[in-house]
PDB file of C-alpha atoms in Angstrom:
ATOM      1  CA  UNK U  41     -19.713   6.664  -7.825  1.00  0.00           C
ATOM      2  CA  UNK U  42     -17.715   9.621  -7.143  1.00  0.00           C
ATOM      3  CA  UNK U  43     -16.543  10.989 -10.684  1.00  0.00           C
ATOM      4  CA  UNK U  44     -14.505  13.740  -9.420  1.00  0.00           C
ATOM      5  CA  UNK U  45     -12.044  11.076  -7.366  1.00  0.00           C
ATOM      6  CA  UNK U  46     -11.400  10.268 -10.322  1.00  0.00           C
ATOM      7  CA  UNK U  47     -10.986  13.190 -12.666  1.00  0.00           C
ATOM      8  CA  UNK U  48      -6.756  12.284 -13.899  1.00  0.00           C
ATOM      9  CA  UNK U  49      -8.311   9.249 -14.954  1.00  0.00           C
ATOM     10  CA  UNK U  50      -9.382   8.655 -18.668  1.00  0.00           C
ATOM     11  CA  UNK U  51     -12.604   6.913 -18.753  1.00  0.00           C
ATOM     12  CA  UNK U  52     -11.143   4.840 -21.458  1.00  0.00           C
ATOM     13  CA  UNK U  53      -8.981   3.458 -19.530  1.00  0.00           C
ATOM     14  CA  UNK U  54     -10.898   3.139 -17.124  1.00  0.00           C
ATOM     15  CA  UNK U  55     -13.865   1.033 -19.600  1.00  0.00           C
ATOM     16  CA  UNK U  56     -11.580  -1.407 -20.473  1.00  0.00           C
ATOM     17  CA  UNK U  57     -10.118  -2.502 -17.378  1.00  0.00           C
ATOM     18  CA  UNK U  58     -13.815  -3.418 -17.380  1.00  0.00           C
ATOM     19  CA  UNK U  59     -13.787  -5.106 -20.455  1.00  0.00           C
ATOM     20  CA  UNK U  60     -11.518  -6.869 -19.770  1.00  0.00           C
ATOM     21  CA  UNK U  61     -13.110  -8.086 -16.027  1.00  0.00           C
ATOM     22  CA  UNK U  62     -16.277  -8.769 -17.151  1.00  0.00           C
ATOM     23  CA  UNK U  63     -16.381 -11.340 -14.250  1.00  0.00           C
ATOM     24  CA  UNK U  64     -15.120  -9.674 -11.457  1.00  0.00           C
ATOM     25  CA  UNK U  65     -16.788  -9.290  -8.256  1.00  0.00           C
ATOM     26  CA  UNK U  66     -15.141  -6.230  -6.736  1.00  0.00           C
ATOM     27  CA  UNK U  67     -12.986  -3.913  -9.294  1.00  0.00           C
ATOM     28  CA  UNK U  68     -11.336  -0.388  -7.362  1.00  0.00           C
ATOM     29  CA  UNK U  69      -9.357   2.099  -7.953  1.00  0.00           C
ATOM     30  CA  UNK U  70      -7.240   3.298  -5.241  1.00  0.00           C
ATOM     31  CA  UNK U  71      -3.660   5.422  -4.447  1.00  0.00           C
ATOM     32  CA  UNK U  72      -2.204   8.389  -5.543  1.00  0.00           C
ATOM     33  CA  UNK U  73      -4.053   8.566  -9.086  1.00  0.00           C
ATOM     34  CA  UNK U  74      -7.057   9.990  -7.352  1.00  0.00           C
ATOM     35  CA  UNK U  75      -5.321  12.744  -5.764  1.00  0.00           C
ATOM     36  CA  UNK U  76      -4.234  12.868  -8.898  1.00  0.00           C
ATOM     37  CA  UNK U  77      -0.010  12.984  -7.205  1.00  0.00           C
ATOM     38  CA  UNK U  78       0.931   9.068  -8.813  1.00  0.00           C
ATOM     39  CA  UNK U  79       1.889   7.940 -11.516  1.00  0.00           C
ATOM     40  CA  UNK U  80       1.094   4.965 -11.813  1.00  0.00           C
ATOM     41  CA  UNK U  81      -2.929   4.010 -11.705  1.00  0.00           C
ATOM     42  CA  UNK U  82      -3.229   0.781  -9.244  1.00  0.00           C
ATOM     43  CA  UNK U  83      -5.974  -0.374  -9.937  1.00  0.00           C
ATOM     44  CA  UNK U  84      -6.726  -4.276  -7.499  1.00  0.00           C
ATOM     45  CA  UNK U  85      -9.470  -6.566  -9.550  1.00  0.00           C
ATOM     46  CA  UNK U  86     -11.132  -8.882  -6.767  1.00  0.00           C
ATOM     47  CA  UNK U  87     -11.899 -12.000  -8.635  1.00  0.00           C
ATOM     48  CA  UNK U  88     -12.637 -16.064  -8.012  1.00  0.00           C
ATOM     49  CA  UNK U  89     -10.748 -17.360 -11.331  1.00  0.00           C
ATOM     50  CA  UNK U  90      -7.740 -15.484 -12.763  1.00  0.00           C
ATOM     51  CA  UNK U  91      -6.696 -15.255 -15.856  1.00  0.00           C
ATOM     52  CA  UNK U  92      -3.519 -17.515 -16.727  1.00  0.00           C
ATOM     53  CA  UNK U  93      -1.675 -14.057 -17.971  1.00  0.00           C
ATOM     54  CA  UNK U  94      -2.138 -10.235 -16.883  1.00  0.00           C
ATOM     55  CA  UNK U  95      -3.883  -8.926 -19.887  1.00  0.00           C
ATOM     56  CA  UNK U  96      -1.162  -5.672 -20.777  1.00  0.00           C
ATOM     57  CA  UNK U  97      -2.977  -2.417 -20.220  1.00  0.00           C
ATOM     58  CA  UNK U  98      -0.018   0.206 -20.388  1.00  0.00           C
ATOM     59  CA  UNK U  99       2.532   1.095 -18.488  1.00  0.00           C
ATOM     60  CA  UNK U 100       1.163   3.505 -16.083  1.00  0.00           C
ATOM     61  CA  UNK U 101      -1.108   0.268 -15.190  1.00  0.00           C
ATOM     62  CA  UNK U 102      -0.382  -1.439 -11.843  1.00  0.00           C
ATOM     63  CA  UNK U 103      -2.619  -3.844 -11.721  1.00  0.00           C
ATOM     64  CA  UNK U 104      -2.364  -6.372  -8.953  1.00  0.00           C
ATOM     65  CA  UNK U 105      -5.498  -9.198  -8.676  1.00  0.00           C
ATOM     66  CA  UNK U 106      -6.714 -11.479  -6.011  1.00  0.00           C
ATOM     67  CA  UNK U 107      -9.338 -13.947  -4.158  1.00  0.00           C
ATOM     68  CA  UNK U 108     -10.342 -11.662  -1.626  1.00  0.00           C
ATOM     69  CA  UNK U 109      -9.240  -8.846   0.683  1.00  0.00           C
ATOM     70  CA  UNK U 110      -8.012 -10.014   3.904  1.00  0.00           C
ATOM     71  CA  UNK U 111      -7.373  -7.971   7.090  1.00  0.00           C
ATOM     72  CA  UNK U 112      -4.058  -6.071   6.127  1.00  0.00           C
ATOM     73  CA  UNK U 113      -3.455  -2.572   6.408  1.00  0.00           C
ATOM     74  CA  UNK U 114      -2.643  -2.418   2.162  1.00  0.00           C
ATOM     75  CA  UNK U 115      -6.841  -4.204   1.589  1.00  0.00           C
ATOM     76  CA  UNK U 116      -8.106  -0.963   3.903  1.00  0.00           C
ATOM     77  CA  UNK U 117      -6.099   1.601   1.662  1.00  0.00           C
ATOM     78  CA  UNK U 118      -7.700  -0.651  -1.092  1.00  0.00           C
ATOM     79  CA  UNK U 119     -11.336  -0.829  -0.216  1.00  0.00           C
ATOM     80  CA  UNK U 120     -11.730   2.286   2.788  1.00  0.00           C
ATOM     81  CA  UNK U 121      -9.749   4.980   0.164  1.00  0.00           C
ATOM     82  CA  UNK U 122      -9.711   3.407  -2.793  1.00  0.00           C
ATOM     83  CA  UNK U 123     -13.331   3.855  -5.618  1.00  0.00           C
ATOM     84  CA  UNK U 124     -15.310   1.233  -7.163  1.00  0.00           C
ATOM     85  CA  UNK U 125     -15.267   0.679 -10.076  1.00  0.00           C
ATOM     86  CA  UNK U 126     -17.772  -2.399 -10.644  1.00  0.00           C
ATOM     87  CA  UNK U 127     -19.227  -4.461  -8.706  1.00  0.00           C
ATOM     88  CA  UNK U 128     -19.889  -5.589  -5.769  1.00  0.00           C
ATOM     89  CA  UNK U 129     -18.566  -3.234  -2.101  1.00  0.00           C
ATOM     90  CA  UNK U 130     -16.506  -5.286  -0.295  1.00  0.00           C
ATOM     91  CA  UNK U 131     -15.611  -5.379   3.508  1.00  0.00           C
ATOM     92  CA  UNK U 132     -12.735  -5.262   5.433  1.00  0.00           C
ATOM     93  CA  UNK U 133     -12.339  -4.967   9.510  1.00  0.00           C
ATOM     94  CA  UNK U 134      -9.476  -1.886   9.669  1.00  0.00           C
ATOM     95  CA  UNK U 135      -9.165  -1.893  13.454  1.00  0.00           C
ATOM     96  CA  UNK U 136      -8.561  -6.119  12.976  1.00  0.00           C
ATOM     97  CA  UNK U 137      -5.702  -4.855  10.071  1.00  0.00           C
ATOM     98  CA  UNK U 138      -4.374  -2.088  12.338  1.00  0.00           C
ATOM     99  CA  UNK U 139      -3.455  -5.156  15.221  1.00  0.00           C
ATOM    100  CA  UNK U 140      -2.282  -7.352  11.922  1.00  0.00           C
ATOM    101  CA  UNK U 141      -0.118  -4.359  11.657  1.00  0.00           C
ATOM    102  CA  UNK U 142       1.283  -3.423  14.816  1.00  0.00           C
ATOM    103  CA  UNK U 143       1.788  -7.416  15.344  1.00  0.00           C
ATOM    104  CA  UNK U 144       4.289  -7.877  12.507  1.00  0.00           C
ATOM    105  CA  UNK U 145       5.840  -4.923  13.535  1.00  0.00           C
ATOM    106  CA  UNK U 146       9.297  -6.521  14.949  1.00  0.00           C
ATOM    107  CA  UNK U 147       8.822  -9.197  12.314  1.00  0.00           C
ATOM    108  CA  UNK U 148       9.801  -6.305   9.276  1.00  0.00           C
ATOM    109  CA  UNK U 149      12.318  -4.583  11.367  1.00  0.00           C
ATOM    110  CA  UNK U 150      13.878  -7.958  10.979  1.00  0.00           C
ATOM    111  CA  UNK U 151      13.301  -8.949   7.988  1.00  0.00           C
ATOM    112  CA  UNK U 152      14.685  -4.910   6.815  1.00  0.00           C
ATOM    113  CA  UNK U 153      17.794  -5.923   8.381  1.00  0.00           C
ATOM    114  CA  UNK U 154      18.870  -9.614   8.248  1.00  0.00           C
ATOM    115  CA  UNK U 155      16.472 -10.541   4.710  1.00  0.00           C
ATOM    116  CA  UNK U 156      19.167 -10.354   1.306  1.00  0.00           C
ATOM    117  CA  UNK U 157      16.493 -10.015  -1.157  1.00  0.00           C
ATOM    118  CA  UNK U 158      16.006  -6.560  -1.839  1.00  0.00           C
ATOM    119  CA  UNK U 159      12.271  -6.646  -2.403  1.00  0.00           C
ATOM    120  CA  UNK U 160      11.890  -7.589   0.839  1.00  0.00           C
ATOM    121  CA  UNK U 161      14.259  -4.459   2.765  1.00  0.00           C
ATOM    122  CA  UNK U 162      11.769  -2.053   0.283  1.00  0.00           C
ATOM    123  CA  UNK U 163       8.830  -3.533   1.178  1.00  0.00           C
ATOM    124  CA  UNK U 164       9.258  -3.873   5.191  1.00  0.00           C
ATOM    125  CA  UNK U 165      10.260  -0.235   6.088  1.00  0.00           C
ATOM    126  CA  UNK U 166       8.093   0.943   3.807  1.00  0.00           C
ATOM    127  CA  UNK U 167       4.778  -1.276   4.867  1.00  0.00           C
ATOM    128  CA  UNK U 168       5.929   1.030   8.942  1.00  0.00           C
ATOM    129  CA  UNK U 169       5.989   4.338   7.614  1.00  0.00           C
ATOM    130  CA  UNK U 170       2.498   3.299   5.795  1.00  0.00           C
ATOM    131  CA  UNK U 171       1.602   2.151   9.308  1.00  0.00           C
ATOM    132  CA  UNK U 172       2.840   5.068  11.560  1.00  0.00           C
ATOM    133  CA  UNK U 173       0.856   7.751   9.240  1.00  0.00           C
ATOM    134  CA  UNK U 174      -2.425   5.383   9.840  1.00  0.00           C
ATOM    135  CA  UNK U 175      -2.007   4.956  13.301  1.00  0.00           C
ATOM    136  CA  UNK U 176      -0.573   9.261  13.484  1.00  0.00           C
ATOM    137  CA  UNK U 177      -3.046  10.858  10.761  1.00  0.00           C
ATOM    138  CA  UNK U 178      -5.491   8.259   9.761  1.00  0.00           C
ATOM    139  CA  UNK U 179      -6.698   6.553   7.234  1.00  0.00           C
ATOM    140  CA  UNK U 180      -7.608   9.062   4.790  1.00  0.00           C
ATOM    141  CA  UNK U 181      -4.273  10.409   5.986  1.00  0.00           C
ATOM    142  CA  UNK U 182      -1.788   8.103   5.208  1.00  0.00           C
ATOM    143  CA  UNK U 183      -3.574   6.194   2.017  1.00  0.00           C
ATOM    144  CA  UNK U 184      -0.963   6.964  -1.002  1.00  0.00           C
ATOM    145  CA  UNK U 185       2.475   8.235  -1.196  1.00  0.00           C
ATOM    146  CA  UNK U 186       2.450  11.243  -0.988  1.00  0.00           C
ATOM    147  CA  UNK U 187      -0.524  11.485   2.034  1.00  0.00           C
ATOM    148  CA  UNK U 188       1.577   9.397   3.899  1.00  0.00           C
ATOM    149  CA  UNK U 189       5.440  11.494   3.136  1.00  0.00           C
ATOM    150  CA  UNK U 190       3.359  14.357   4.297  1.00  0.00           C
ATOM    151  CA  UNK U 191       1.761  13.038   7.776  1.00  0.00           C
ATOM    152  CA  UNK U 192       5.954  11.621   8.599  1.00  0.00           C
ATOM    153  CA  UNK U 193       7.481  14.812   7.945  1.00  0.00           C
ATOM    154  CA  UNK U 194       4.918  16.290   9.744  1.00  0.00           C
ATOM    155  CA  UNK U 195       6.643  14.108  13.109  1.00  0.00           C
ATOM    156  CA  UNK U 196       9.968  15.339  10.959  1.00  0.00           C
ATOM    157  CA  UNK U 197      11.290  11.791   8.794  1.00  0.00           C
ATOM    158  CA  UNK U 198      11.701  11.906   5.880  1.00  0.00           C
ATOM    159  CA  UNK U 199       9.848   8.945   3.124  1.00  0.00           C
ATOM    160  CA  UNK U 200      12.905   8.370   1.064  1.00  0.00           C
ATOM    161  CA  UNK U 201      11.864   8.345  -2.692  1.00  0.00           C
ATOM    162  CA  UNK U 202      14.399   4.822  -2.698  1.00  0.00           C
ATOM    163  CA  UNK U 203      11.433   3.031  -0.847  1.00  0.00           C
ATOM    164  CA  UNK U 204       8.043   3.627  -3.448  1.00  0.00           C
ATOM    165  CA  UNK U 205       8.890   1.521  -5.926  1.00  0.00           C
ATOM    166  CA  UNK U 206       9.674  -1.469  -4.191  1.00  0.00           C
ATOM    167  CA  UNK U 207       8.805  -4.053  -7.030  1.00  0.00           C
ATOM    168  CA  UNK U 208      11.929  -2.177  -8.422  1.00  0.00           C
ATOM    169  CA  UNK U 209      14.245  -1.333  -6.075  1.00  0.00           C
ATOM    170  CA  UNK U 210      17.739  -0.083  -5.420  1.00  0.00           C
ATOM    171  CA  UNK U 211      20.150  -1.894  -4.653  1.00  0.00           C
ATOM    172  CA  UNK U 212      20.878  -2.902  -0.581  1.00  0.00           C
ATOM    173  CA  UNK U 213      23.818  -0.892  -0.583  1.00  0.00           C
ATOM    174  CA  UNK U 214      21.051   1.863  -0.994  1.00  0.00           C
ATOM    175  CA  UNK U 215      18.607   0.277   0.497  1.00  0.00           C
ATOM    176  CA  UNK U 216      20.570  -0.157   4.005  1.00  0.00           C
ATOM    177  CA  UNK U 217      22.255   3.040   3.915  1.00  0.00           C
ATOM    178  CA  UNK U 218      19.352   5.100   3.517  1.00  0.00           C
ATOM    179  CA  UNK U 219      16.946   3.271   4.997  1.00  0.00           C
ATOM    180  CA  UNK U 220      18.458   2.273   8.673  1.00  0.00           C
ATOM    181  CA  UNK U 221      17.635   6.394   9.898  1.00  0.00           C
ATOM    182  CA  UNK U 222      14.001   6.758   8.917  1.00  0.00           C
ATOM    183  CA  UNK U 223      14.085   2.855  10.431  1.00  0.00           C
ATOM    184  CA  UNK U 224      14.878   4.240  13.825  1.00  0.00           C
ATOM    185  CA  UNK U 225      12.811   7.181  13.555  1.00  0.00           C
ATOM    186  CA  UNK U 226       9.772   5.357  12.841  1.00  0.00           C
ATOM    187  CA  UNK U 227      10.362   2.765  15.429  1.00  0.00           C
ATOM    188  CA  UNK U 228      11.283   5.171  18.402  1.00  0.00           C
ATOM    189  CA  UNK U 229       7.797   7.220  17.147  1.00  0.00           C
ATOM    190  CA  UNK U 230       5.849   3.891  16.632  1.00  0.00           C
ATOM    191  CA  UNK U 231       7.250   3.426  20.536  1.00  0.00           C
ATOM    192  CA  UNK U 232       5.911   6.670  21.964  1.00  0.00           C
ATOM    193  CA  UNK U 233       1.992   6.432  19.670  1.00  0.00           C
ATOM    194  CA  UNK U 234       1.769   2.460  20.765  1.00  0.00           C
ATOM    195  CA  UNK U 235       3.364   3.329  24.077  1.00  0.00           C
ATOM    196  CA  UNK U 236       5.624  -0.259  24.153  1.00  0.00           C
ATOM    197  CA  UNK U 237       2.835  -1.692  23.430  1.00  0.00           C
ATOM    198  CA  UNK U 238       3.857  -2.977  20.181  1.00  0.00           C
ATOM    199  CA  UNK U 239       6.820  -4.234  21.455  1.00  0.00           C
ATOM    200  CA  UNK U 240       9.280  -3.173  19.733  1.00  0.00           C
TER     201      UNK U 240
END
């Protein structure tokens, strides 16, 4: 286990997570905490039988439980750039994940402009920003909010902080007012990168 990547995390926290999920197939730490740039510690637990209630491990831990990884960019970041702290390594197909994300561009643009759910609106633009960063700067260069933002800044796009925490987003007016100009820039860059292959 590459200890240097976990240097920002207390060993007691890692030990506690492992202790809580001894039946897990795999446990990964991923995201900004590996760069010491994230406020939350993002943890993904993969297990067959999820508990009825997720144990409360503290406010700074963002823990999610999954049965299996899917071929999406999110799971690429978890498995390919995260750190396995328990269990056996899992696999995800990076090329298939990128293909799947590209095929959902139009859907995400539609959701941003038409959904009445703040979480959906927030996630739709956030996922498009991560996709553009992955296509432009690679998986390692886009694996968390800090790296994605730095990558987009090189394209002249500022990732709005209002879209960082989509499970607790601001109101719809803020999301659409702040997000629409960013969405337009992201779409234009995706068209350039994909050569219209994405049919945006």
